mmCIF file with all atom_site columns, C-alpha atoms in Angstrom:
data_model
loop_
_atom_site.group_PDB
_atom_site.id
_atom_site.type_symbol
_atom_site.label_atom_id
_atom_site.label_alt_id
_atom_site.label_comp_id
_atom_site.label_asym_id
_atom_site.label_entity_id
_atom_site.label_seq_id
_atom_site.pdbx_PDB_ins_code
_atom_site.Cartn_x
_atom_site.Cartn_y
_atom_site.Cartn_z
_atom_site.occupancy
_atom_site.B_iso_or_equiv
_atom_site.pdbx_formal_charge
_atom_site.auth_seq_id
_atom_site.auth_comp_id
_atom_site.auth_asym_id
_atom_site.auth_atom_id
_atom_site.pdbx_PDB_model_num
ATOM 1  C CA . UNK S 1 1  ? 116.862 147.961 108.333 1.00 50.00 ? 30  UNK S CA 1
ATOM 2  C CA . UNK S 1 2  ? 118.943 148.566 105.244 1.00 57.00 ? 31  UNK S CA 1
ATOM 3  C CA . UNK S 1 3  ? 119.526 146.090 102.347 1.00 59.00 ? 32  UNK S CA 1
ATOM 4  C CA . UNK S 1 4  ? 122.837 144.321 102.159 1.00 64.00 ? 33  UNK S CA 1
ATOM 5  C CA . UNK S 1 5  ? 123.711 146.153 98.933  1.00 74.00 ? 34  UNK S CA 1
ATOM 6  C CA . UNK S 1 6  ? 122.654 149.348 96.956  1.00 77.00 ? 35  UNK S CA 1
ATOM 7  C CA . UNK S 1 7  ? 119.978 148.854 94.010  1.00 80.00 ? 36  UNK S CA 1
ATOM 8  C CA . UNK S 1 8  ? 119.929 151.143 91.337  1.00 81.00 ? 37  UNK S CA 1
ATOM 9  C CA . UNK S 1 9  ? 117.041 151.317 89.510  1.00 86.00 ? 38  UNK S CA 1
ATOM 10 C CA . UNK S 1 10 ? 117.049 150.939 85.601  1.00 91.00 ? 39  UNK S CA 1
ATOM 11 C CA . UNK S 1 11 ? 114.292 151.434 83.524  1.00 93.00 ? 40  UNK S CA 1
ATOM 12 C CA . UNK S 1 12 ? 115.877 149.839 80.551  1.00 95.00 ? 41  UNK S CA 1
ATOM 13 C CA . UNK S 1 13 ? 116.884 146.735 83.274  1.00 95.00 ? 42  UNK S CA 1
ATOM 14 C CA . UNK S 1 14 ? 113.492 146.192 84.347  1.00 95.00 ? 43  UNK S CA 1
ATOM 15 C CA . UNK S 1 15 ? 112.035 146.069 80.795  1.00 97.00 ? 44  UNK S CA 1
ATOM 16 C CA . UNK S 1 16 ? 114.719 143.420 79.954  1.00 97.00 ? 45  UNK S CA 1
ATOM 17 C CA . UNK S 1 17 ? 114.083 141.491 83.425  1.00 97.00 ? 46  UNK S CA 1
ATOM 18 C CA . UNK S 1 18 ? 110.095 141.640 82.644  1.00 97.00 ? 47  UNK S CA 1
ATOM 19 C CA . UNK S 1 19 ? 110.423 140.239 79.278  1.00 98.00 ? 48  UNK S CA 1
ATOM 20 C CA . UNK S 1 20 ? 112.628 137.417 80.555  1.00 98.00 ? 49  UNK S CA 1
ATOM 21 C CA . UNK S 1 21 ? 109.700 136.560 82.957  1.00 98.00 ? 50  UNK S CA 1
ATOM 22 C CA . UNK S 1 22 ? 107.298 136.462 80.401  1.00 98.00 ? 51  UNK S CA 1
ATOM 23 C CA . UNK S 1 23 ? 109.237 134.380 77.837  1.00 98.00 ? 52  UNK S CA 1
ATOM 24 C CA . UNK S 1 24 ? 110.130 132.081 81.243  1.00 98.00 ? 53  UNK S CA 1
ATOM 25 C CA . UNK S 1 25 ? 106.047 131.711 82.002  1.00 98.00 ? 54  UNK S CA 1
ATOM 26 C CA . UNK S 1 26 ? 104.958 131.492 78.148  1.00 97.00 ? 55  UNK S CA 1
ATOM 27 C CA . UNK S 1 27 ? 108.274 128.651 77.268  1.00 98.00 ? 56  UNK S CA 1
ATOM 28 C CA . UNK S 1 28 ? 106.777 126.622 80.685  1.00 97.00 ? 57  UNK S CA 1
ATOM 29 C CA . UNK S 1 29 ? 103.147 127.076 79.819  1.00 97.00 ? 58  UNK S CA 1
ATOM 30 C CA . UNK S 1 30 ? 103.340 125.934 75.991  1.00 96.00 ? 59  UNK S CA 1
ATOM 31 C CA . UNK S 1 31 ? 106.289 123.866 75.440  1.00 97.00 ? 60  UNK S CA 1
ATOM 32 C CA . UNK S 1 32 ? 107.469 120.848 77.194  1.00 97.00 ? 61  UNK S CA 1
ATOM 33 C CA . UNK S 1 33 ? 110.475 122.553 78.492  1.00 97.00 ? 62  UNK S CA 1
ATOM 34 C CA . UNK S 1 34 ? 110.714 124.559 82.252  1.00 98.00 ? 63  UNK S CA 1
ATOM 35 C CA . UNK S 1 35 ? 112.018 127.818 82.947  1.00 98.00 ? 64  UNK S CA 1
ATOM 36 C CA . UNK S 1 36 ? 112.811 129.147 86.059  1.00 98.00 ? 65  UNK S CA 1
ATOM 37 C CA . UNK S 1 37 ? 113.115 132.877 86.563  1.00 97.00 ? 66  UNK S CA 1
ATOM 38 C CA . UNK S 1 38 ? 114.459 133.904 89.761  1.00 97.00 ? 67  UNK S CA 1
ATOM 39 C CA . UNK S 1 39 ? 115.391 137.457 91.373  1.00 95.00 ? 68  UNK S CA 1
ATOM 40 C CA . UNK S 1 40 ? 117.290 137.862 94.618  1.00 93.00 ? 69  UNK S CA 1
ATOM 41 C CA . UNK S 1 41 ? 116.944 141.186 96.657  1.00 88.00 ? 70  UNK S CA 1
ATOM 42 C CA . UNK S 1 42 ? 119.042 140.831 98.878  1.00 88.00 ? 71  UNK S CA 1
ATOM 43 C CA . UNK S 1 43 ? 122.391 140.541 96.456  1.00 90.00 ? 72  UNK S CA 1
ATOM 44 C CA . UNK S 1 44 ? 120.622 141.946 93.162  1.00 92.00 ? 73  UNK S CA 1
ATOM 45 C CA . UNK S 1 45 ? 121.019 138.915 91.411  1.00 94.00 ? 74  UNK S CA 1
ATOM 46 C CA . UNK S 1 46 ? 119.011 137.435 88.307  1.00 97.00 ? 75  UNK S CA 1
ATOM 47 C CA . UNK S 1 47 ? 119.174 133.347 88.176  1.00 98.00 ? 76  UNK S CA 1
ATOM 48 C CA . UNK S 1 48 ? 117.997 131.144 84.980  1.00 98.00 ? 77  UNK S CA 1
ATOM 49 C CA . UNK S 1 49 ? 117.406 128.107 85.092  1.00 98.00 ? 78  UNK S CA 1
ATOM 50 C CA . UNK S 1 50 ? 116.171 126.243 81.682  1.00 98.00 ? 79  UNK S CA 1
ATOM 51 C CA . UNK S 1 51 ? 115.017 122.211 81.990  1.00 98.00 ? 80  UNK S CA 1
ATOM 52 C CA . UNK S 1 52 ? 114.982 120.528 77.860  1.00 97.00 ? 81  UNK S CA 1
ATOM 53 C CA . UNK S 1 53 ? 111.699 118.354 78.139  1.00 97.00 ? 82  UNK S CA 1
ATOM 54 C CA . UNK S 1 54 ? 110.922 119.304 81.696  1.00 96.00 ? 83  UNK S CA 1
ATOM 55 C CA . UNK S 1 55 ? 112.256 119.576 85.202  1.00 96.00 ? 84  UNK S CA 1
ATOM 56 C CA . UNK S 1 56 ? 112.590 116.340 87.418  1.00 96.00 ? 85  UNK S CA 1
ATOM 57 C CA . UNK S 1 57 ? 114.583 115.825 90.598  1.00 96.00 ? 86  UNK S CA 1
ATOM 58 C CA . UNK S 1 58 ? 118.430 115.314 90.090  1.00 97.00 ? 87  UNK S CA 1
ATOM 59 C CA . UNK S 1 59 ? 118.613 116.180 86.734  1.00 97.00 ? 88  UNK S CA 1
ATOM 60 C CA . UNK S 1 60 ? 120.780 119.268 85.904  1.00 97.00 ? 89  UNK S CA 1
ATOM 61 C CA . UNK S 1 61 ? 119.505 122.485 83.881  1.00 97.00 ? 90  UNK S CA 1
ATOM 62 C CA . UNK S 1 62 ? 120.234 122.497 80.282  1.00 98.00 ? 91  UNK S CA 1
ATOM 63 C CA . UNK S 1 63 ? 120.844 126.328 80.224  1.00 98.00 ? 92  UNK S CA 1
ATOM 64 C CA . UNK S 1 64 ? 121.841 128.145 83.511  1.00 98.00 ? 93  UNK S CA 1
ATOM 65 C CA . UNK S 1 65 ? 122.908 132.148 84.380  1.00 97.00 ? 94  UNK S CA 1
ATOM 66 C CA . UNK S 1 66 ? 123.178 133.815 87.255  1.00 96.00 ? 95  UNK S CA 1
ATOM 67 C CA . UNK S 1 67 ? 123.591 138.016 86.541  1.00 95.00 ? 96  UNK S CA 1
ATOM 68 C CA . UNK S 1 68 ? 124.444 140.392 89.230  1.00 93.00 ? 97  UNK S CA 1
ATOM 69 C CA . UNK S 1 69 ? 122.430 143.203 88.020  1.00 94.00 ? 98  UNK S CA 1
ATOM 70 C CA . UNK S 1 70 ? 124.737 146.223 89.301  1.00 91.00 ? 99  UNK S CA 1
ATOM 71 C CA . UNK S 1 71 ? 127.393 144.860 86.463  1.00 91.00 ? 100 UNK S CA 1
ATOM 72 C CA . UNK S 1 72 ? 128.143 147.029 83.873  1.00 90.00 ? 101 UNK S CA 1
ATOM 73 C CA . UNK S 1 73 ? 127.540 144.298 81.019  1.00 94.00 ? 102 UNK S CA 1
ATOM 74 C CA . UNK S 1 74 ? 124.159 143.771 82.644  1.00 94.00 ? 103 UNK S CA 1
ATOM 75 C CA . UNK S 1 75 ? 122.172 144.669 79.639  1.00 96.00 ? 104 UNK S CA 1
ATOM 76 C CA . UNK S 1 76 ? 124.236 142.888 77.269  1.00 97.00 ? 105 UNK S CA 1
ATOM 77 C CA . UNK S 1 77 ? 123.999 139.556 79.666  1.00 97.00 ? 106 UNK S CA 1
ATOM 78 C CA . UNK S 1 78 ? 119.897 139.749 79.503  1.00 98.00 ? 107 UNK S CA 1
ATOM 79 C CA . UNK S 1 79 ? 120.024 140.312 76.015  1.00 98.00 ? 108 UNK S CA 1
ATOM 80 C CA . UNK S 1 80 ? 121.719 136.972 75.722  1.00 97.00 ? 109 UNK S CA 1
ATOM 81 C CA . UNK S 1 81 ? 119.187 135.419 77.729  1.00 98.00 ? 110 UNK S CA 1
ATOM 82 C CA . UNK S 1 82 ? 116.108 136.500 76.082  1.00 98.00 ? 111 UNK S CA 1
ATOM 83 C CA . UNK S 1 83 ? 117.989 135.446 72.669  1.00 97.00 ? 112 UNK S CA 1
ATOM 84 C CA . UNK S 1 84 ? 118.049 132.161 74.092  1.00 98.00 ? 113 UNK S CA 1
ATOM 85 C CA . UNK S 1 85 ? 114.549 131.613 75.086  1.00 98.00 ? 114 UNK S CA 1
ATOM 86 C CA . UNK S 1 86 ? 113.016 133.227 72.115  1.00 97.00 ? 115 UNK S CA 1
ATOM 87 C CA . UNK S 1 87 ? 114.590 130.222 70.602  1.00 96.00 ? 116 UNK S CA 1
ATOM 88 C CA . UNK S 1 88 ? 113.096 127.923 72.872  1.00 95.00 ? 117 UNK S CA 1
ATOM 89 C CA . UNK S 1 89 ? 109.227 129.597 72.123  1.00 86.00 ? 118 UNK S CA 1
ATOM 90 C CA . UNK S 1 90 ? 109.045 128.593 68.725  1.00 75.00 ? 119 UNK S CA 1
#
């Protein structure tokens, strides 16, 4: 079965995409804020999702992105995102 779109592999992507996962499990772990980090296969798509002072039900994320990672201003987009949560880790 093929996938519903082409992936291109990116070193440079998956470094990026790794370090947001990190800053996502070491912001959740040691702060009172939640990060969630998700990937999607199936469209290539990278989805953030950042709770101020936790997640509960109904309440809406603070920060949120959504990246198609085929996008030429892919790198640029991550870049933004791990700005933003290096914020959040001190």
């Amino acid at each position: 079965m093929e996938k519903a779109i082409e992936i291109k592999y990116n070193e440079e992507i998956e470094e990026l995409i790794l370090k947001i996962n990190l800053l996502a499990y070491r912001i959740s772990a040691k702060t009172k804020h939640d990060v969630f980090a998700r990937y999607y296969s199936h469209v290539n798509y990278l989805e953030i999702e950042v709770y101020i002072n936790s997640w509960e039900i109904d309440k809406k994320a603070n920060y949120k992105k959504s990246i198609n990672l085929n996008k030429e201003t892919t790198k640029e987009e991550l870049q933004e995102i791990i700005e933003y949560l290096e914020k959040l880790e001190d």
